[in-house]
Each structure stands twice: as structure tokens, then as C-alpha cells.
Amino acid sequence: MTNDRRVRDIGEFGLIERLSAALPAQVRDGGGLEVGIGDDAAVWQPVAGERVVVTTDSLIENVHFRLDWTDWASLGHKMLAVNISDLAAMGADPKLAFVTLGLRGDERIDDLESLYRGLGALARQHGMIVAGGDVVRSPRAVAFQVTALGNSRRGRVLTRSGANAGDLIGVTGTLGASAAGLRLLALNPTDLRRQAATADRLIEAHLKPEPRVALGTVLLEHGATSAMDLSDGLLGDLPKILSASRVSGRIDERRIPVAAAVRALFADEWIGLAMRGGEDYELLFTAPPGAKAAIERAVQGAGGTATFIGDIVPMESNRPTIEIMGLDNRLRTELPGAFDHFGPAES
Ligand SMILES: [Mg+2]
């Protein structure tokens, strides 16, 4: 039967042809691409005068995703979304993507076409071109790698190192929804929380994050001093801005934006999900107090929200600290230990 054909039945070149055909036409050509899929390398004419911004990210089966928890189209969306999110965090315009698939060989062609349709829909939404890639054998686990290129805007980008003492700390959207979605996926399907009306939305936040490209542009153009995207949780990522900028931070837990659904379904742990849960792919940024009103207005104009949750203070010793005003109205200090991909698994 044709719909049960596997990668090893049609081979690498047959697969590349099928996957390329699964992309929308707008995603295969244009955008300054002079030579695309099918030659030894891609040739691209960047926008004159702009810097080329490059990022790469990998998703490994059973490390970053489980094939029994996600559908293939969502996986295709996510593998591109995490890269677009890094470009958004720089305030850059996404332009090109390169996709490497590591496959066992027994994957269904139908599933991989779904993967490409998910990826292609997001690429189209952001005006990106899929300009090439590679297919390799990966006997132990399915693995994806995406490299994305963008252009700076008027020669400028946002980095992690620009935060100054006196700046405010802000985040876009809400925090903890993706971690809550992951918890829901791990629950027994008969668990009542899995059947809550809001459960699907939280699971979608985990499986199909929306990169905040328009908001990154707003932040760049309205005076943000630093930014990054939240992949490792607020308390995992804020230290990266603090270290790069050589400053310390203060956070007010009572102001952290958390969706009502997360609070309702995880009454005892929602603040932990918001502070430490990863993969929200919202933007964390700093800006001087004078830019606050303009940022709030412009973010709203772009259909988003921005919440100011703390401020930047001078670094007192050699290492940044984070002082946290807790939900219990008590102050505590965290010595940040950044998320470590090779460290012990978090409980
Ligand atoms: Mg990032």
C-alpha cells in the first residue's frame, strides 16, 4: 500500500523529492535565494546593508520529544519554531532555513510529509525559505537539526549583554504553559486534569510554540537594551543575561504572568512551572524605565502582551545574583545555576 511506504523503500533522493514537494511553493523559492534545494550548496543574496544572523538547534528523540506524545506536523512546526525564536530574540527577520534529518529508515513517508507540512506552514507564516539540508542515517534515535538565517534590522540586533543597572526586566506572554502541557502529556490519560477544557491549549503551548518575531522587532525598535528567548525557564535563562551584562537582578514573583489554566490545573506548583519550566519561547528582555510605556503600547499593537517583573541592579560580588520577592512576601536570593544539558535530570 502506498500510504505505508517507508524511507528505506524510496531512498534518500526519493525522500528529498517528496519532502520538497510537501512544502508550499512560496517556501521553496524567493527571498533572495539564487540556488536552492538540489545543488551542492545554497546561494543567497542577503538584504543589502544588513547583518546575517545565524542560529542552529537540534531536537533528539527521547531527549527533546517523544514520538508517542507529539504528532509529526507539530514536530515539524516546533523544530523550526525554536530556531525562529532565537532569531526573534535578536530582533532579526527570519529568512532561510536548512534542515537535517537523522532517520532510522523505517519512518513512514506519510509521517515525514506531515513533518514538512508543519514546518512549511510556519516557514510560510514568517516568509522563510527552506533552502536545503541533508538526510543521514541515525540508527538509535530520530534526530533533527535546523539552521536558520535572518537579517538584522537597520544593521542592529538585540544581544544578552546590553542590560544596565536601573533597567526593568520584562517578559512577553505568560510563563509556565509549556511546562504545564508537558506535565499533562506525562499524566495518565484518565487523569481528570487531562480532560479539563483547557488541557489541549496547554499541550499545544508545549508542542507548537509560537515564536515572537513581531515582538522581537518591537523590542529592538522601542529601546530594549537586551533580550533572549525563554527556552530553559526564567530562572535558567535570566542568569545568562545577567552574566553577559555583568549585573544582578530582582524579580517579583507576584508579578509573573501565569495563565489562569496553569494556576487552576496545578494549584500547588504553578509558580514553579512559571519560574523554572522551560520551552515557553517567550522573550525575556530589559529596558530603561523610560521605554516601558512605549514598549507596552507597541507590543499590544502587535497583538501581544508585555509584563514587567523586576529590575536590574549593580552586581555586588563577582557573580550575578537574583533576589526574589516571593508569593509569600518574603525575600530570598538565588545563586543562579544555569540549566545544564549534561547535568543531573531535574526532579
Ligand atoms: Mg535562545
PDB file of N, CA and C and ligand atoms in Angstrom, residues 55 57 82 85-87 89 160 228-231 237 240 281, ligand 1:
ATOM      1  N   THR A  55      21.577  30.924  13.488  1.00  0.00           N
ATOM      2  CA  THR A  55      21.380  30.117  14.695  1.00  0.00           C
ATOM      3  C   THR A  55      21.131  28.670  14.292  1.00  0.00           C
ATOM      4  N   ASP A  57      19.858  24.621  16.009  1.00  0.00           N
ATOM      5  CA  ASP A  57      19.279  23.917  17.154  1.00  0.00           C
ATOM      6  C   ASP A  57      18.976  22.481  16.744  1.00  0.00           C
ATOM      7  N   VAL A  82      11.735  26.731  17.251  1.00  0.00           N
ATOM      8  CA  VAL A  82      12.776  27.014  18.249  1.00  0.00           C
ATOM      9  C   VAL A  82      13.922  27.816  17.629  1.00  0.00           C
ATOM     10  N   SER A  85      12.630  31.392  17.006  1.00  0.00           N
ATOM     11  CA  SER A  85      12.580  32.071  18.298  1.00  0.00           C
ATOM     12  C   SER A  85      13.933  32.703  18.650  1.00  0.00           C
ATOM     13  N   ASP A  86      15.022  32.005  18.333  1.00  0.00           N
ATOM     14  CA  ASP A  86      16.353  32.573  18.587  1.00  0.00           C
ATOM     15  C   ASP A  86      16.595  33.806  17.725  1.00  0.00           C
ATOM     16  N   LEU A  87      16.116  33.783  16.476  1.00  0.00           N
ATOM     17  CA  LEU A  87      16.249  34.970  15.624  1.00  0.00           C
ATOM     18  C   LEU A  87      15.389  36.110  16.166  1.00  0.00           C
ATOM     19  N   ALA A  89      14.613  36.669  19.194  1.00  0.00           N
ATOM     20  CA  ALA A  89      15.241  37.208  20.395  1.00  0.00           C
ATOM     21  C   ALA A  89      16.329  38.222  20.065  1.00  0.00           C
ATOM     22  N   ARG A 160      22.408  39.684  24.577  1.00  0.00           N
ATOM     23  CA  ARG A 160      22.202  39.433  26.003  1.00  0.00           C
ATOM     24  C   ARG A 160      23.023  40.378  26.874  1.00  0.00           C
ATOM     25  N   MET A 228      16.529  37.808  25.166  1.00  0.00           N
ATOM     26  CA  MET A 228      16.779  36.409  24.784  1.00  0.00           C
ATOM     27  C   MET A 228      15.442  35.691  24.809  1.00  0.00           C
ATOM     28  N   ASP A 229      15.400  34.524  24.181  1.00  0.00           N
ATOM     29  CA  ASP A 229      14.146  33.776  24.245  1.00  0.00           C
ATOM     30  C   ASP A 229      14.218  32.778  25.397  1.00  0.00           C
ATOM     31  N   LEU A 230      13.048  32.476  25.978  1.00  0.00           N
ATOM     32  CA  LEU A 230      12.990  31.625  27.168  1.00  0.00           C
ATOM     33  C   LEU A 230      12.845  30.166  26.746  1.00  0.00           C
ATOM     34  N   SER A 231      13.971  29.448  26.726  1.00  0.00           N
ATOM     35  CA  SER A 231      13.905  28.027  26.424  1.00  0.00           C
ATOM     36  C   SER A 231      14.171  27.178  27.663  1.00  0.00           C
ATOM     37  N   ASP A 237      17.304  31.042  32.391  1.00  0.00           N
ATOM     38  CA  ASP A 237      17.736  31.947  31.323  1.00  0.00           C
ATOM     39  C   ASP A 237      18.128  33.344  31.802  1.00  0.00           C
ATOM     40  N   LYS A 240      21.683  34.137  32.240  1.00  0.00           N
ATOM     41  CA  LYS A 240      22.514  34.299  31.040  1.00  0.00           C
ATOM     42  C   LYS A 240      22.596  35.774  30.646  1.00  0.00           C
ATOM     43  N   TYR A 281       9.333  29.834  25.031  1.00  0.00           N
ATOM     44  CA  TYR A 281       9.699  30.590  23.827  1.00  0.00           C
ATOM     45  C   TYR A 281       9.054  31.965  23.788  1.00  0.00           C
TER      46      TYR A 281
HETATM   47 MG    MG B   1      17.781  31.094  22.705  1.00  0.00          MG
END
